[in-house]
Short mmCIF file of C-alpha atoms in Angstrom, two decimals:
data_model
loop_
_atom_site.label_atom_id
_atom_site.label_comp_id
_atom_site.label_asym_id
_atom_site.label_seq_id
_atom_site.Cartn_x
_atom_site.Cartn_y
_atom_site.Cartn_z
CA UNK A 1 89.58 108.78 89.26
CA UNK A 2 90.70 105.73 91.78
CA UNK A 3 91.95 106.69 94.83
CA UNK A 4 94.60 105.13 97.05
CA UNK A 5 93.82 101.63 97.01
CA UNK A 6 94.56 99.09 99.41
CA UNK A 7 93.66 95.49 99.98
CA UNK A 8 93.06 93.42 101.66
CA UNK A 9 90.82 95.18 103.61
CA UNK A 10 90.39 92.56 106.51
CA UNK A 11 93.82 90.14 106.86
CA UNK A 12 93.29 87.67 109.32
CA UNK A 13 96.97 85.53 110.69
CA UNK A 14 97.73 83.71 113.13
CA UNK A 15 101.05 84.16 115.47
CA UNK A 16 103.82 83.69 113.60
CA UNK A 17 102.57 83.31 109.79
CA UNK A 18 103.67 86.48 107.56
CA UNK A 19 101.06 89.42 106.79
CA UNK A 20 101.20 91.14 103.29
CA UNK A 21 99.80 94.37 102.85
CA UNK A 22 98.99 96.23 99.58
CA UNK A 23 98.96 99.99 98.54
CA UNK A 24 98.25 100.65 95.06
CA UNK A 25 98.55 104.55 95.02
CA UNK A 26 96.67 107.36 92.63
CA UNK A 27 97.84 107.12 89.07
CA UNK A 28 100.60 109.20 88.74
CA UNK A 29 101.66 109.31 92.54
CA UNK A 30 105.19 108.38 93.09
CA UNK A 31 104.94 108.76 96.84
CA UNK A 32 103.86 106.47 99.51
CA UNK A 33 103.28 106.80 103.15
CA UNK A 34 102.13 104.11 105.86
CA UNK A 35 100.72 104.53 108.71
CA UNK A 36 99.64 102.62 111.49
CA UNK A 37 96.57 103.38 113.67
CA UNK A 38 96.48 101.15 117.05
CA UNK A 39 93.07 100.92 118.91
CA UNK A 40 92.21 103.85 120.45
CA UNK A 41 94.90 105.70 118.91
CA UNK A 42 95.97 108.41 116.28
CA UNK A 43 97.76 107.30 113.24
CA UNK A 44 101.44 107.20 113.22
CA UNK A 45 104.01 107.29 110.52
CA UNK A 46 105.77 104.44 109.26
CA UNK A 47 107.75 104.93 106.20
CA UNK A 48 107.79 106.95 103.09
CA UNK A 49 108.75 105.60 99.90
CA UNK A 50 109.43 106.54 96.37
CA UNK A 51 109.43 104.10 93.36
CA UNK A 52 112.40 101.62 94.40
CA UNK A 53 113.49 103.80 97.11
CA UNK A 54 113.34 103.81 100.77
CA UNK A 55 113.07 107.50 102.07
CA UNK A 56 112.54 107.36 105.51
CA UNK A 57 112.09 104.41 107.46
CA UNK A 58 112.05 105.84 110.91
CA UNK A 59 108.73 105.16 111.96
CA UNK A 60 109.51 101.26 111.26
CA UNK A 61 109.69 98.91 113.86
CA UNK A 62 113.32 97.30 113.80
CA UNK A 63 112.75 94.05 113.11
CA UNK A 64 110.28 91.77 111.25
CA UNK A 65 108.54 94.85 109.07
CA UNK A 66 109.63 95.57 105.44
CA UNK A 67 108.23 97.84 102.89
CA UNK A 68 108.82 98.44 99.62
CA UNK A 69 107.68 100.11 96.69
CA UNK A 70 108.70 98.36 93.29
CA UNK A 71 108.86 100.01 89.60
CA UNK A 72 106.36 98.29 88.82
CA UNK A 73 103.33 97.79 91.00
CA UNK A 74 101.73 98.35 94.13
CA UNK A 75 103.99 99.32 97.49
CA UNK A 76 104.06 96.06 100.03
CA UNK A 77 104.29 96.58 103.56
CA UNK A 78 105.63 93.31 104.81
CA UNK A 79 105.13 91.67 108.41
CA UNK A 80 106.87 88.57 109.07
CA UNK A 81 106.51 86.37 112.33
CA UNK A 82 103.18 88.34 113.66
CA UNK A 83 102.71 88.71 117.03
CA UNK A 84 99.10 89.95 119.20
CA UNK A 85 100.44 93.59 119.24
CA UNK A 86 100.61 93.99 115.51
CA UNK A 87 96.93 93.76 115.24
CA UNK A 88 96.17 97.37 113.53
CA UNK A 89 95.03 99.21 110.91
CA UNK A 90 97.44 99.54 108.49
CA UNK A 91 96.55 102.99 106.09
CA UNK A 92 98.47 103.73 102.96
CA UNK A 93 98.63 107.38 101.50
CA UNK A 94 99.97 109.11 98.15
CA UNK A 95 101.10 112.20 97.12
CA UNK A 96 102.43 113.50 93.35
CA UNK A 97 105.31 115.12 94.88
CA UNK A 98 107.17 115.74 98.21
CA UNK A 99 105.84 118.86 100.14
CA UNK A 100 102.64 118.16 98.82
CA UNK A 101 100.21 119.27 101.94
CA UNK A 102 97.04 117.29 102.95
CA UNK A 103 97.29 113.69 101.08
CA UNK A 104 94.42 111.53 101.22
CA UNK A 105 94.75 107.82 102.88
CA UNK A 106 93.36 104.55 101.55
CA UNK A 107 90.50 102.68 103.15
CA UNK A 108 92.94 100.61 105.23
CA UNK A 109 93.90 97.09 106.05
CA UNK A 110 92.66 96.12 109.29
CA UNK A 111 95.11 92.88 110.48
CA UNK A 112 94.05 90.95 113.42
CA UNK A 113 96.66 88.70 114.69
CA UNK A 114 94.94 85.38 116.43
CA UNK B 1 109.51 116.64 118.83
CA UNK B 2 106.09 117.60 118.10
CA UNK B 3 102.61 116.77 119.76
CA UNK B 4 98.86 116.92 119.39
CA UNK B 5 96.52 117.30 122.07
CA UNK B 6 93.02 116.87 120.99
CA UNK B 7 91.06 117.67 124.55
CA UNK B 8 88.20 115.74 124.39
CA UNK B 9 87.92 111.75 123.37
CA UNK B 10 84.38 111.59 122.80
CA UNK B 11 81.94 114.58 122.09
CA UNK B 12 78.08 114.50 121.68
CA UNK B 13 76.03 117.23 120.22
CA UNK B 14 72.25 117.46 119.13
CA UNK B 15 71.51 117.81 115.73
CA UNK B 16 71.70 121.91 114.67
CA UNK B 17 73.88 122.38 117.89
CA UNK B 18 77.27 123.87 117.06
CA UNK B 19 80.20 121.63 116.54
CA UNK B 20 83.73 122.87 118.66
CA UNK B 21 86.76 120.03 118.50
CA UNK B 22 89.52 121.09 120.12
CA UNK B 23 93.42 120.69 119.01
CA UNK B 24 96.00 122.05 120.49
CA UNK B 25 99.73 121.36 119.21
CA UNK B 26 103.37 121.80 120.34
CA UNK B 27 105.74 123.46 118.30
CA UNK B 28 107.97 126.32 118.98
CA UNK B 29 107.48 127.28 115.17
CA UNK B 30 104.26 127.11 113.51
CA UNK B 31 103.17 123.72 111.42
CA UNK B 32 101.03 123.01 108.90
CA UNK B 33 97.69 121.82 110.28
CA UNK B 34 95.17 119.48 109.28
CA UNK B 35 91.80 118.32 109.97
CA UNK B 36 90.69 114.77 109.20
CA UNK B 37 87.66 112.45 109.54
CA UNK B 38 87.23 109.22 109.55
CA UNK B 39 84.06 107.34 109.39
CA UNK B 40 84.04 103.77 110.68
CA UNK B 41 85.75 101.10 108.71
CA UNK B 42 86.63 104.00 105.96
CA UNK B 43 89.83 105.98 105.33
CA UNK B 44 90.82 109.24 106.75
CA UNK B 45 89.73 111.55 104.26
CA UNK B 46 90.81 115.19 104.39
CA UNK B 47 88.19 117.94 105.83
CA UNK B 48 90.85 121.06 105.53
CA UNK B 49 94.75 122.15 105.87
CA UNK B 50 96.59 125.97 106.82
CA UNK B 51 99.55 126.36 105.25
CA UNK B 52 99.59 129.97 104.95
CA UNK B 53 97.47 133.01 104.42
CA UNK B 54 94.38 133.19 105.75
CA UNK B 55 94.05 132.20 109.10
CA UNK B 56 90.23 130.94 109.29
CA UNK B 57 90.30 127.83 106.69
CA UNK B 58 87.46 126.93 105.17
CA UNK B 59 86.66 123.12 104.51
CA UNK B 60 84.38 120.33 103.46
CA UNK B 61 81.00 120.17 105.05
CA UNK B 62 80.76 123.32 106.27
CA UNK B 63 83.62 122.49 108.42
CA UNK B 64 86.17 125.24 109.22
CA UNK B 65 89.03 126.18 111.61
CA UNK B 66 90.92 128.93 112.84
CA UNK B 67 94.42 129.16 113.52
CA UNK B 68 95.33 130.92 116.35
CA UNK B 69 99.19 130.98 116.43
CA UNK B 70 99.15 132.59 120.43
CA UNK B 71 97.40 130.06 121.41
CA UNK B 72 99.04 127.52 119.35
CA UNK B 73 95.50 126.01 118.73
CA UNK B 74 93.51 124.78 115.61
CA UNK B 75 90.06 124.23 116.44
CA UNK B 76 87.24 122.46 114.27
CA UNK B 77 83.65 123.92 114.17
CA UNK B 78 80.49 123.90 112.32
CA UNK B 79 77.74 126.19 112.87
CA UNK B 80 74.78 123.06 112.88
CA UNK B 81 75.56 119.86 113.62
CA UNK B 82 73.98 116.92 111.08
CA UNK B 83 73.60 113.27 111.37
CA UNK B 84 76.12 112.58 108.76
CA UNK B 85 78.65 114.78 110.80
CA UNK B 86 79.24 111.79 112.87
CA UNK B 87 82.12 110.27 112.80
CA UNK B 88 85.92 109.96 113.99
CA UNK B 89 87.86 113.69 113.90
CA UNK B 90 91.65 113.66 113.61
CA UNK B 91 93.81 116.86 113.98
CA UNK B 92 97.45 116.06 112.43
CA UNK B 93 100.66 118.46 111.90
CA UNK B 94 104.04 118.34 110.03
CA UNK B 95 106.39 120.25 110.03
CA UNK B 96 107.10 123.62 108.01
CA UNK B 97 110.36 123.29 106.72
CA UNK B 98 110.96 122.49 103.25
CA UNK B 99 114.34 120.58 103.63
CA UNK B 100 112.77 118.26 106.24
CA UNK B 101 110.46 115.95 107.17
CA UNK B 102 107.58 118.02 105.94
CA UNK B 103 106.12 114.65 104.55
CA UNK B 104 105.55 113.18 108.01
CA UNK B 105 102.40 113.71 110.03
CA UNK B 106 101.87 113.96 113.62
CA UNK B 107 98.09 112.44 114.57
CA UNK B 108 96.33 113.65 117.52
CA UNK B 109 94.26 110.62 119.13
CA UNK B 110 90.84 111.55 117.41
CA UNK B 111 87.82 112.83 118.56
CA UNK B 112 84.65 110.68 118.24
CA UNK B 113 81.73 112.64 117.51
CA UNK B 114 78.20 111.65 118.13
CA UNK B 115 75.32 113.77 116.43
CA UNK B 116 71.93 113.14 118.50
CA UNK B 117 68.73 113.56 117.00
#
């Protein structure tokens, strides 16, 4: 059985140029979460999606981040205009259900912002 | 809103030694709790969770934690420390209530743990 799957794992852009992140989550999972990990920090939540729905958003920086999560295919977390300080791990989890306790993340896209 | 202290950034232990991480976490009423590790360049992979029941959780690894509701505490141990017990140690909450943001996880900072041989 495939786990969460994310890729790239290593995204390389330079200031300004637009960074595309990809969660592809366990078959049958119609929740996604992402999360953001900062150096030398713990993770913190983005947004939670359901297929073609945006659940909560509140964890979302205002401006230049997007996310969604399509019928069909993978969820894309969307970073336009990158700056320095968006240079992060970016970690993608799913879940069968709401109130499902204790889902397991994806290996991560690490995005370093030159 | 709610917090999680994890006292300690970096702990170091000799192989066999016993393994104590510390999390502590603010909440007027009980969360869930959850232990995770992360090894480097990897996912966070889940080690254990409380939800109910039980109050000494039993995990992965030999890993297991107790929750201790007066002291609003959720510590990680392991009797004997191994190499492969190395790694980054995350304590995370959310909260209890159905009808909320139950989804949503609250990350300590982590808790990098070095095994010495």
């Amino acid at each position: 059985n495939a786990g969460v799957m994310q890729n790239p794992r290593h995204l390389v852009r330079r200031r300004g140029q637009e960074a595309r992140l990809r969660c592809s989550p366990v078959k049958g999972h119609s929740h996604v979460y992402w999360y953001r990990q900062l150096p030398e920090e713990g993770l913190k939540f983005m947004v939670y999606l359901q297929k073609e729905n945006i659940i909560d958003e509140s964890g979302m920086p205002k401006e230049r981040f997007s996310a969604e999560f399509p019928k069909e295919g993978p969820s894309i977390l969307r970073i336009q205009q990158v700056v320095r300080g968006d240079s992060a791990a970016y970690f993608c989890a799913s879940s069968p259900r709401q109130g499902y306790y204790g889902y397991t993340f994806g290996s991560g896209t690490r995005l370093t912002v030159v | 809103a709610q917090s999680v202290t994890q006292l300690g950034s970096h702990v170091s232990v000799s192989e066999g030694a016993l393994v104590l991480l510390r999390c502590n976490y603010s909440s007027s009423v009980p969360p869930y709790l959850f232990w995770y590790v992360q090894y480097p360049n990897q996912g966070l992979q889940l080690l254990l969770k409380y939800t109910t029941g039980a109050t000494l959780v039993k995990g992965i690894n030999g890993f297991e934690a107790e929750f201790k509701k007066s002291e609003t505490s959720f510590h990680l141990t392991k009797p004997s420390a191994h190499m492969s017990d190395a790694a980054e140690y995350f304590c995370a909450v959310s909260d209890r209530d159905s009808g909320g943001s139950n989804y949503k996880l609250t990350f300590g900072k982590g808790t990098l743990l070095t095994v010495n041989p």
